[in-house]
GROMACS .gro file of C-alpha atoms in nm:
model
  133
    1UNK     CA    1   0.000   0.000   0.000
    2UNK     CA    2   0.286   0.236   0.087
    3UNK     CA    3   0.445   0.164  -0.252
    4UNK     CA    4   0.122   0.256  -0.428
    5UNK     CA    5   0.101   0.590  -0.244
    6UNK     CA    6   0.459   0.677  -0.343
    7UNK     CA    7   0.392   0.584  -0.706
    8UNK     CA    8   0.072   0.791  -0.715
    9UNK     CA    9   0.251   1.088  -0.559
   10UNK     CA   10   0.527   1.069  -0.821
   11UNK     CA   11   0.270   1.043  -1.097
   12UNK     CA   12   0.087   1.351  -0.965
   13UNK     CA   13   0.411   1.553  -0.958
   14UNK     CA   14   0.493   1.451  -1.315
   15UNK     CA   15   0.141   1.537  -1.430
   16UNK     CA   16   0.156   1.897  -1.303
   17UNK     CA   17   0.515   1.968  -1.412
   18UNK     CA   18   0.413   2.106  -1.756
   19UNK     CA   19   0.184   2.357  -1.586
   20UNK     CA   20   0.483   2.493  -1.395
   21UNK     CA   21   0.692   2.545  -1.709
   22UNK     CA   22   0.759   2.902  -1.816
   23UNK     CA   23   0.962   3.059  -2.091
   24UNK     CA   24   1.289   3.232  -2.032
   25UNK     CA   25   1.332   3.609  -2.047
   26UNK     CA   26   1.676   3.569  -2.205
   27UNK     CA   27   1.546   3.709  -2.534
   28UNK     CA   28   1.511   4.050  -2.365
   29UNK     CA   29   1.802   4.277  -2.278
   30UNK     CA   30   1.713   4.324  -1.911
   31UNK     CA   31   2.009   4.560  -1.864
   32UNK     CA   32   1.864   4.808  -2.115
   33UNK     CA   33   1.546   5.015  -2.107
   34UNK     CA   34   1.404   5.221  -2.391
   35UNK     CA   35   1.093   5.437  -2.400
   36UNK     CA   36   0.862   5.429  -2.701
   37UNK     CA   37   0.602   5.699  -2.761
   38UNK     CA   38   0.310   5.599  -2.977
   39UNK     CA   39  -0.050   5.495  -3.022
   40UNK     CA   40  -0.193   5.167  -2.898
   41UNK     CA   41  -0.309   4.956  -3.191
   42UNK     CA   42  -0.430   4.667  -2.977
   43UNK     CA   43  -0.431   4.556  -2.613
   44UNK     CA   44  -0.465   4.183  -2.550
   45UNK     CA   45  -0.570   4.086  -2.196
   46UNK     CA   46  -0.493   3.716  -2.243
   47UNK     CA   47  -0.321   3.434  -2.060
   48UNK     CA   48  -0.044   3.360  -2.005
   49UNK     CA   49   0.074   3.718  -2.076
   50UNK     CA   50  -0.080   4.045  -2.188
   51UNK     CA   51   0.034   4.201  -2.516
   52UNK     CA   52   0.037   4.564  -2.623
   53UNK     CA   53   0.077   4.648  -2.992
   54UNK     CA   54   0.207   5.006  -3.022
   55UNK     CA   55   0.245   5.210  -3.342
   56UNK     CA   56   0.558   5.427  -3.316
   57UNK     CA   57   0.656   5.690  -3.573
   58UNK     CA   58   1.030   5.685  -3.635
   59UNK     CA   59   1.257   5.979  -3.713
   60UNK     CA   60   1.218   5.894  -4.083
   61UNK     CA   61   0.839   5.938  -4.054
   62UNK     CA   62   0.766   5.567  -4.100
   63UNK     CA   63   0.528   5.398  -3.857
   64UNK     CA   64   0.659   5.079  -3.698
   65UNK     CA   65   0.452   4.834  -3.493
   66UNK     CA   66   0.611   4.717  -3.167
   67UNK     CA   67   0.493   4.403  -2.983
   68UNK     CA   68   0.529   4.435  -2.608
   69UNK     CA   69   0.486   4.138  -2.378
   70UNK     CA   70   0.369   4.194  -2.021
   71UNK     CA   71   0.296   3.993  -1.711
   72UNK     CA   72  -0.008   3.773  -1.656
   73UNK     CA   73  -0.354   3.932  -1.631
   74UNK     CA   74  -0.386   3.780  -1.282
   75UNK     CA   75  -0.064   3.940  -1.159
   76UNK     CA   76  -0.146   4.275  -1.316
   77UNK     CA   77  -0.499   4.272  -1.170
   78UNK     CA   78  -0.341   4.238  -0.825
   79UNK     CA   79  -0.161   4.570  -0.879
   80UNK     CA   80  -0.472   4.749  -1.004
   81UNK     CA   81  -0.488   4.681  -1.378
   82UNK     CA   82  -0.817   4.603  -1.552
   83UNK     CA   83  -0.887   4.467  -1.898
   84UNK     CA   84  -0.983   4.826  -1.983
   85UNK     CA   85  -0.666   4.989  -1.844
   86UNK     CA   86  -0.529   5.032  -2.196
   87UNK     CA   87  -0.742   5.076  -2.508
   88UNK     CA   88  -0.679   5.097  -2.881
   89UNK     CA   89  -0.613   5.460  -2.968
   90UNK     CA   90  -0.453   5.548  -2.633
   91UNK     CA   91  -0.136   5.754  -2.656
   92UNK     CA   92   0.139   5.607  -2.436
   93UNK     CA   93   0.503   5.639  -2.345
   94UNK     CA   94   0.596   5.274  -2.287
   95UNK     CA   95   0.924   5.175  -2.126
   96UNK     CA   96   1.048   4.829  -2.224
   97UNK     CA   97   1.345   4.596  -2.207
   98UNK     CA   98   1.408   4.554  -2.582
   99UNK     CA   99   1.457   4.227  -2.765
  100UNK     CA  100   1.825   4.132  -2.797
  101UNK     CA  101   1.764   4.048  -3.163
  102UNK     CA  102   1.692   4.412  -3.248
  103UNK     CA  103   1.340   4.329  -3.365
  104UNK     CA  104   1.057   4.566  -3.272
  105UNK     CA  105   0.946   4.413  -2.944
  106UNK     CA  106   1.019   4.397  -2.577
  107UNK     CA  107   0.930   4.320  -2.218
  108UNK     CA  108   0.691   4.568  -2.051
  109UNK     CA  109   0.834   4.783  -1.770
  110UNK     CA  110   0.585   5.070  -1.741
  111UNK     CA  111   0.345   5.289  -1.937
  112UNK     CA  112   0.271   5.656  -1.889
  113UNK     CA  113  -0.039   5.831  -2.021
  114UNK     CA  114  -0.047   6.199  -2.127
  115UNK     CA  115  -0.258   6.276  -1.816
  116UNK     CA  116   0.023   6.147  -1.591
  117UNK     CA  117  -0.125   5.807  -1.499
  118UNK     CA  118   0.142   5.537  -1.477
  119UNK     CA  119   0.097   5.162  -1.502
  120UNK     CA  120   0.378   4.941  -1.372
  121UNK     CA  121   0.427   4.566  -1.376
  122UNK     CA  122   0.459   4.534  -0.997
  123UNK     CA  123   0.307   4.726  -0.707
  124UNK     CA  124   0.639   4.817  -0.545
  125UNK     CA  125   0.796   4.959  -0.861
  126UNK     CA  126   0.853   5.329  -0.884
  127UNK     CA  127   0.827   5.502  -1.222
  128UNK     CA  128   1.135   5.465  -1.438
  129UNK     CA  129   1.379   5.757  -1.410
  130UNK     CA  130   1.395   5.957  -1.730
  131UNK     CA  131   1.058   5.834  -1.859
  132UNK     CA  132   0.858   6.116  -2.018
  133UNK     CA  133   0.649   6.302  -1.763
   0.00000   0.00000   0.00000
């Protein structure tokens, strides 16, 4: 009987292991932060991570779409976010850790609205120094 309990316990641990898996953040340059100013094309409040698509006009006048990955909706809701916190058409200054590859994407750090509201990824985080005010 004891053997059966051990085997069932091991089986249970193996069964939940995939649910604990998570991707690495090594694709982001966590030592670097850049701030993008643009218009939200789309905000996706989806599991396992939120996504913000931002249209940014470059110095050459061309509009480039940036894909920004954020934390989970559950984690962000705990720090005050709602599925309506960001909407298509919103103007934002978004600070990110850029992709190491140089592609137009990154890891969300914070967003600042023209009215001064700031959204961060964690409750204890202060606004990023040097972010547009």
